[in-house]
Amino acid sequence: MANLSGKKSLNTVTLVFKLPYYTQWGQSLLIAGSEPALGSWNVKQGLSLSPVHQGNELIWSGRVSVATGFTCQYNYYVVDDNKNVLRSESGEKRKLVLPEGVQDGDVVEIRDWWQDASEALFLRSAFKNVIFNGSENAKRELKTTSLNKSLEPEDIVVQFIVSCPRLGAGSTVVVTGSNPQLGRWQTQDGLKLNYVGDSIWKANCLLRKSEFPIKYKYCKISEAGVSSLEFGPNREADVDLSSPKPSRYVLLSDGALRESPWRGAGVAVPIFSIRSNEDLGVGEFLDLKLLVDWAVNSGFHLVQLLPINDTSVHGMWWDSYPYSSLSVFALHPLYLRVQALSDAIPGDIKDEISQAKKQLDKKDVDYEASLASKLSIARKIFKLEKDKVLNSSSFKQFLSENEEWLKPYAAFCFLRDFFETSDHSQWGRFSQFSKEKLDKLVSEGTLHHDVICFHYYIQYHLYMQLSEAAAYARKKKVILKGDLPIGVDRNSVDTWVYPTLFRMNTATGAPPDYFDKNGQNWGFPTYNWEEMSKDNYGWWRARLTQMAKYFTAYRIDHILGFFRIWELPDHAATGLVGKFRPSIALSQEELLSEGLWDFDRMSRPYILQETLEEKFGSFWTVIAANFLNEYKKQHYEFKEDCNTEKKIIAKLKNSSEKSLWLEKEDSIRRGLFDLLQNIVLIRDPEDSTKFYPRFNQEDTSSFNDLDEHSKNILRRLYYDYYFARQENLWRQNALKTLPVLLNSSDMLACGEDLGLIPACVHPVMQELGLIGLRIQRMPSEPNLEFGIPSQYSYMTVCAPSCHDCSTLRAWWEEDGGRRSRFYQTVIGSDDEPPSRCTPEVANFIVKQHFDAPSMWAIFPLQDLLALKDKYTTRPAKEETINDPTNPKHYWRFRLHVTLDSLLDDKDIQATIKELVTSSGRSFPGKVDGAEESGEKLAKVQLNGKP
């Protein structure tokens, strides 16, 4: 029929969206989607929903008229009164396709569940493409869901929609329930669902109005015919028949099939710590294939590494620190296997490789010798093969796909070596990066072009070797988990190319905590988040995209830094006198209103003669003469040339008077640092009217010499600054940055949330689906000395130790009192504990972690080797990877046994595999509850109503 304007009428249907969701005061829900009817992804123009109480639920609903052929993507959003987004759904965008047969005037009701972040985890590549083998879903036949019947007035079409990301190969899904069409709870007669892609299964069911309400459950059926009914109460659906125009179609978008929580296990080891028959004194990317084989045999689904980026800043062993990147994109040449550079290595170079193998086969990694040897050999092979490799199609493709970071990296390496420093401020006209200068540096006509190409060549082969190992891991259903460092070295490619993204006059660290009572100073510049936000954090997105080429999971180092970072002035050497950024400072007005006015007294080092005498004894006069000025009787201040920590270090080293304190230098340095840190408030260097409470202010004589009134006010302000006033600011900061990271790739993300944890951290991590970390000796509960693994929450990784603390054996053996308390409170024995960590003790502690509810139990390889006496002959202290109290620690721990020989030890692999299987954790080869032994399972017949 034509309307008055002569145009044909549009056939329209009414969509009714419904979602149960409890909001807080001032919050509401809306839908934004890809089509104009839903705001074209503009949330402020989306479809607003209204709340109605139904029983114990708050149901949000809204309706909109659309054309009969309508399709769209959409999501739900929690917004405030101004439609600012407070929370959005996780996972893939929802897809709406109207059922076939929908006619003009029909009402289609869409019943959704909020897509929670924890559910969306199983759509990440770690699960989708590795553990649950996404290729199997890709092979499934996609089917349409339709009804071959015209509808009568009493008919209602119900479409069942369920997500099954954990479905095994060959498995199918049915819905069974109270109605004859659903098999009356007989699974073999249930309604079969069709796979429609993206882990979604659908089926249409024709029901009469009189058959409502219905009760139902989903059930998966394995290829072997084993039925497994979903957990939890029956699902229910009803229709509102009192409505003048009841729904003709009801789409039950039921979220995920409810299964028992999936749990897996993994092993953690730095690449450099691996020892194999092929390596040159340090682990290599291709050694990961051996490690993956060992992991599979031991029942592990995951291998966790430390950062693998190039750290070649200083050209010495200081570069062994893996968290101080020269480039966040380039891989470390240390992990190159030179034997794999060519199929035609000449005999003399092969001899050189054999000789290097023998010379570098040491107890620990010799960082400098291994790297020098590999680069020397690689240069010789490059000279022979450069034309062949550089002209190959695979190299050209690699260069094309990576040139945005690769060309600046190669140019930086050339300039670093030419100027003999990574400090790009010392590079003359090249100090300031520009695209024009870069193009000249890497152009083909230059005398140094071979040097540039050598860096391309090394990165190409590193990419090929790591890609080979990563593909091997995926094939074996093992996740490779990388590590995303919180910072970059201040003398790095990234600070040279993108200087505005960093606050170069600051340093990053951590306040005093379990690891170091003086705090930590990592030396990295802090981030200029305001500048980074201008291109929606493009630098971070590029980092994650690069990582995802190799890894399917990653650890976010110091995730607290995305809420707030501990910022120190660049002249600080320790981590004590810092402030949080961002944070709400104590203003001068606020302090004055509280009766605090002597800002110089509280923010300058408080140095009295009696303090000097107490700290330095009779030597105090020498200290005063060289480092201090007496500005009033018996009150001192630091001289200009030593009024920062770094200046003190320099003066102690270089002063003409240094012979006076040569043998006492360390203790004098610590004493002078104590004096410098003897303050109550830190004045903001960028705004002199803002102040920050010095961490642990009550430990200072500056605080203790104040009057009681001032002390009480400062105690209250201290608590307010560190534990109250910042929470909302920090939450908002994290919700700006972390979602960008998480959405930059489909890797599974875990956050290292150890240390001083603000109250906002865990709720935000839960909201975003971030998996936390639990180390038994560092419980997050303040009243516990030891964590209780059986009480850990599901969204966690649990571990007995990590790279930043002593191993399980060393921890057990280093403190007898603590050992006895652990033996009594955790193991439950009043006996005298063994002084060494025997395999029995190790087994008890490791089993606790396997049995924990945590999604992942990930063990340092050293802790697993403690399960067998044969591997505990080495002194336990030598197995520690890092000492966080030492900023110049040499990261050189190397396994004392090769992976090749570990693979031959079937005994320890069987021991670990038994711990995995008995804990109910998944393992490679496990199918629908059956182990890989192939035992036949009888079909499960579910008779009667659940």
Tab-separated table of N, CA and C in Angstrom, residues 176-179 182-188 215-217 229 234-235 942-946:
chain	number	residue	atom	x	y	z
A	176	THR	N	17.857	-28.844	26.948
A	176	THR	CA	16.871	-29.800	27.446
A	176	THR	C	16.059	-29.136	28.540
A	177	GLY	N	14.773	-29.516	28.643
A	177	GLY	CA	13.948	-28.839	29.623
A	177	GLY	C	12.608	-29.494	29.830
A	178	SER	N	11.659	-28.711	30.332
A	178	SER	CA	10.393	-29.250	30.811
A	178	SER	C	9.392	-29.534	29.698
A	179	ASN	N	9.620	-28.980	28.523
A	179	ASN	CA	8.652	-29.120	27.433
A	179	ASN	C	8.972	-30.314	26.547
A	182	LEU	N	11.731	-29.808	24.174
A	182	LEU	CA	13.068	-29.790	24.776
A	182	LEU	C	13.429	-31.141	25.387
A	183	GLY	N	12.626	-32.174	25.065
A	183	GLY	CA	12.994	-33.541	25.438
A	183	GLY	C	12.573	-33.967	26.826
A	184	ARG	N	11.781	-33.138	27.530
A	184	ARG	CA	11.353	-33.462	28.895
A	184	ARG	C	12.529	-33.957	29.752
A	185	TRP	N	13.612	-33.204	29.711
A	185	TRP	CA	14.823	-33.457	30.507
A	185	TRP	C	15.597	-34.705	30.067
A	186	GLN	N	15.243	-35.295	28.916
A	186	GLN	CA	16.035	-36.400	28.373
A	186	GLN	C	17.008	-35.798	27.356
A	187	THR	N	18.288	-35.834	27.673
A	187	THR	CA	19.243	-35.115	26.818
A	187	THR	C	19.269	-35.644	25.392
A	188	GLN	N	19.024	-36.972	25.231
A	188	GLN	CA	19.085	-37.509	23.874
A	188	GLN	C	17.921	-37.011	23.020
A	215	LYS	N	11.234	-24.149	31.831
A	215	LYS	CA	12.502	-24.327	32.543
A	215	LYS	C	13.415	-25.159	31.666
A	216	TYR	N	14.710	-24.813	31.678
A	216	TYR	CA	15.622	-25.497	30.754
A	216	TYR	C	17.062	-25.354	31.209
A	217	LYS	N	17.921	-26.174	30.605
A	217	LYS	CA	19.371	-26.099	30.794
A	217	LYS	C	20.050	-26.482	29.492
A	229	LEU	N	25.664	-31.899	31.648
A	229	LEU	CA	24.675	-30.863	31.877
A	229	LEU	C	25.325	-29.681	32.590
A	234	ASN	N	18.080	-24.325	37.298
A	234	ASN	CA	17.440	-24.309	35.982
A	234	ASN	C	17.280	-22.871	35.497
A	235	ARG	N	17.437	-22.680	34.210
A	235	ARG	CA	17.114	-21.385	33.614
A	235	ARG	C	15.591	-21.326	33.418
A	942	LEU	N	20.805	-38.813	31.455
A	942	LEU	CA	20.208	-37.959	32.483
A	942	LEU	C	18.702	-38.163	32.463
A	943	ASN	N	18.196	-38.975	33.379
A	943	ASN	CA	16.756	-39.242	33.444
A	943	ASN	C	16.112	-38.370	34.503
A	944	GLY	N	14.920	-37.890	34.222
A	944	GLY	CA	14.182	-37.138	35.228
A	944	GLY	C	14.636	-35.689	35.317
A	945	LYS	N	13.869	-34.925	35.992
A	945	LYS	CA	14.126	-33.494	36.137
A	945	LYS	C	15.291	-33.243	37.088
A	946	PRO	N	16.289	-32.397	36.729
A	946	PRO	CA	17.404	-32.106	37.626
A	946	PRO	C	16.906	-31.459	38.911
